[in-house]
Every structure is written in C-alpha cells, then in structure tokens.
C-alpha cells in the first residue's frame, strides 16, 4: 500500500532562516502532491499543490519541489517568522484517488 | 455555508454508548472524507465518498464504525459501543471534483470517551 512519510516530527529554527521540510512516499507514483498547514485545534488548510510534471512551485515565501525519481517533495519557507509556527502536512492522492496524509512536521520558529 | 461545518464541536460520551458525528460539506463538492486524528498524530483516513460511487471504507478501524452520505451532501459518522481508544478529533473534508483540487476541512469534532 502507499506510504507517505515526513521524516522530522519537529523542527525548530531561528526567525529569518529558511525552514525545509521533507516528505517521502513509497509504492506509488502520484500525479499530485499537496501541502497543508494545521494550527492547534483547527482543521488543516491547503497551501500548495504540485503536479508530477512540475519540478517546483512557489507562492509568496513558500516553495515546493517534487522529485519523482527520489519520490520526495521538499517544502521550504524562506524568511521564516514566528507566525509560521504550525504543523505542516504533506498529502498525496493514492491509487484509489483518495487523499492520504503524512504524520506532519511540527515547525517552531523562535524569535 | 461558506465552509465545511461539523457538529458537535465537542462530544463527551460514556464508554459503550453510540455517537453520531455530522458533516455538512461545501455545496457542490462531490467528494467527502472522514479522518481521525489522535493527539499529536497525523490524519488517519477512515472513509471516502465520491459522487454516487460506492464509498471507500478501507480505513474504518472496526465494524463499530459506519458512515453514510445522504443525497450526496450531509454525512454522518456513527460509532457504536464507543471505547476509550475512540477518543480523538474526527475531521471531515470535502473537495470539488475527482483528484486534483484542494480539500477543505471542517474544524473537527473532539470526541472524548470516559
């Protein structure tokens, strides 16, 4: 079955630095991969979608890459701010066309 | 409504009781998902409805769990004979069409079984 893994459970970085989160997947080649943000006590909120034929996608301070050879996506937040502190989830559409999620990375940006 | 609505927001129930959790998706969204999230954990897939197709129930953890979606809109997740390990946040999400758009989540129902 398809598996999606986010290697870091938690990541702490200094404000202003670039945060890089990793998402790996196995046993499948998804056509799309998504990233969501989840704040405590709230449902996840969609951030970015990247397609298999797109190497990179940007939105403001966010950048996502998609390497179908490595079966990996990287999520970058540049010029990080304390307000970026949250849990970030990657997700893909499985072969059964349902969305499955990684376990998330809890990002903390310290002033 | 403007977004996905779930009710109740919080539910405390005694072990062994049945509970029903409700989800009102965004109007016109054909796909609807239920996920479970235990404290500090990721989202565990439970069930997926897409249009008039048979639901994908592969994530339901036991036969105590069931869900239905009436008229292609509102969905109810039912847990029978609740156990303490059922305590979690139950999240519902909907999306517009097959496979390549974002999912919109509700705020979740926090279920506590005592």
mmCIF file of N, CA and C in Angstrom, chain A residues 35-39 42-47 61 75 77 82-89:
data_model
loop_
_atom_site.group_PDB
_atom_site.id
_atom_site.type_symbol
_atom_site.label_atom_id
_atom_site.label_comp_id
_atom_site.label_asym_id
_atom_site.label_seq_id
_atom_site.Cartn_x
_atom_site.Cartn_y
_atom_site.Cartn_z
ATOM 1 N N UNK A 35 0.522 20.203 0.078
ATOM 2 C CA UNK A 35 0.986 20.592 1.416
ATOM 3 C C UNK A 35 -0.111 21.395 2.108
ATOM 4 N N UNK A 36 -0.306 21.075 3.394
ATOM 5 C CA UNK A 36 -1.308 21.737 4.228
ATOM 6 C C UNK A 36 -0.639 22.255 5.497
ATOM 7 N N UNK A 37 -1.277 23.267 6.069
ATOM 8 C CA UNK A 37 -0.859 23.792 7.364
ATOM 9 C C UNK A 37 -1.965 23.507 8.359
ATOM 10 N N UNK A 38 -1.587 23.077 9.567
ATOM 11 C CA UNK A 38 -2.570 22.857 10.616
ATOM 12 C C UNK A 38 -2.136 23.555 11.898
ATOM 13 N N UNK A 39 -3.004 24.428 12.392
ATOM 14 C CA UNK A 39 -2.782 25.084 13.663
ATOM 15 C C UNK A 39 -3.522 24.317 14.756
ATOM 16 N N UNK A 42 -7.482 23.231 15.059
ATOM 17 C CA UNK A 42 -8.141 23.575 13.799
ATOM 18 C C UNK A 42 -7.882 22.496 12.753
ATOM 19 N N UNK A 43 -8.724 22.504 11.718
ATOM 20 C CA UNK A 43 -8.512 21.572 10.623
ATOM 21 C C UNK A 43 -7.389 22.059 9.718
ATOM 22 N N UNK A 44 -6.781 21.160 8.951
ATOM 23 C CA UNK A 44 -5.722 21.564 8.026
ATOM 24 C C UNK A 44 -6.241 22.544 6.978
ATOM 25 N N UNK A 45 -5.337 23.414 6.524
ATOM 26 C CA UNK A 45 -5.650 24.387 5.480
ATOM 27 C C UNK A 45 -4.687 24.180 4.325
ATOM 28 N N UNK A 46 -5.217 24.088 3.134
ATOM 29 C CA UNK A 46 -4.427 23.862 1.925
ATOM 30 C C UNK A 46 -3.471 25.020 1.662
ATOM 31 N N UNK A 47 -2.232 24.654 1.269
ATOM 32 C CA UNK A 47 -1.242 25.667 0.910
ATOM 33 C C UNK A 47 -0.886 25.608 -0.575
ATOM 34 N N UNK A 61 6.351 33.309 0.188
ATOM 35 C CA UNK A 61 7.588 32.813 0.793
ATOM 36 C C UNK A 61 7.681 31.281 0.783
ATOM 37 N N UNK A 75 9.517 21.110 1.118
ATOM 38 C CA UNK A 75 8.689 22.287 1.371
ATOM 39 C C UNK A 75 9.583 23.302 2.083
ATOM 40 N N UNK A 77 10.102 27.291 3.579
ATOM 41 C CA UNK A 77 9.581 28.601 3.969
ATOM 42 C C UNK A 77 10.791 29.508 4.122
ATOM 43 N N UNK A 82 7.800 33.849 13.329
ATOM 44 C CA UNK A 82 7.111 33.086 14.384
ATOM 45 C C UNK A 82 5.689 32.691 13.995
ATOM 46 N N UNK A 83 5.026 33.508 13.185
ATOM 47 C CA UNK A 83 3.657 33.188 12.755
ATOM 48 C C UNK A 83 3.602 31.968 11.834
ATOM 49 N N UNK A 84 4.751 31.541 11.335
ATOM 50 C CA UNK A 84 4.791 30.326 10.501
ATOM 51 C C UNK A 84 4.777 29.063 11.347
ATOM 52 N N UNK A 85 4.881 29.205 12.649
ATOM 53 C CA UNK A 85 4.889 28.046 13.549
ATOM 54 C C UNK A 85 3.554 27.324 13.451
ATOM 55 N N UNK A 86 3.617 26.056 13.103
ATOM 56 C CA UNK A 86 2.418 25.236 12.906
ATOM 57 C C UNK A 86 2.887 23.831 12.562
ATOM 58 N N UNK A 87 1.938 22.945 12.365
ATOM 59 C CA UNK A 87 2.251 21.619 11.837
ATOM 60 C C UNK A 87 1.969 21.621 10.340
ATOM 61 N N UNK A 88 2.896 21.091 9.585
ATOM 62 C CA UNK A 88 2.766 21.059 8.129
ATOM 63 C C UNK A 88 2.644 19.610 7.679
ATOM 64 N N UNK A 89 1.636 19.367 6.870
ATOM 65 C CA UNK A 89 1.302 18.019 6.430
ATOM 66 C C UNK A 89 1.449 17.916 4.920
#
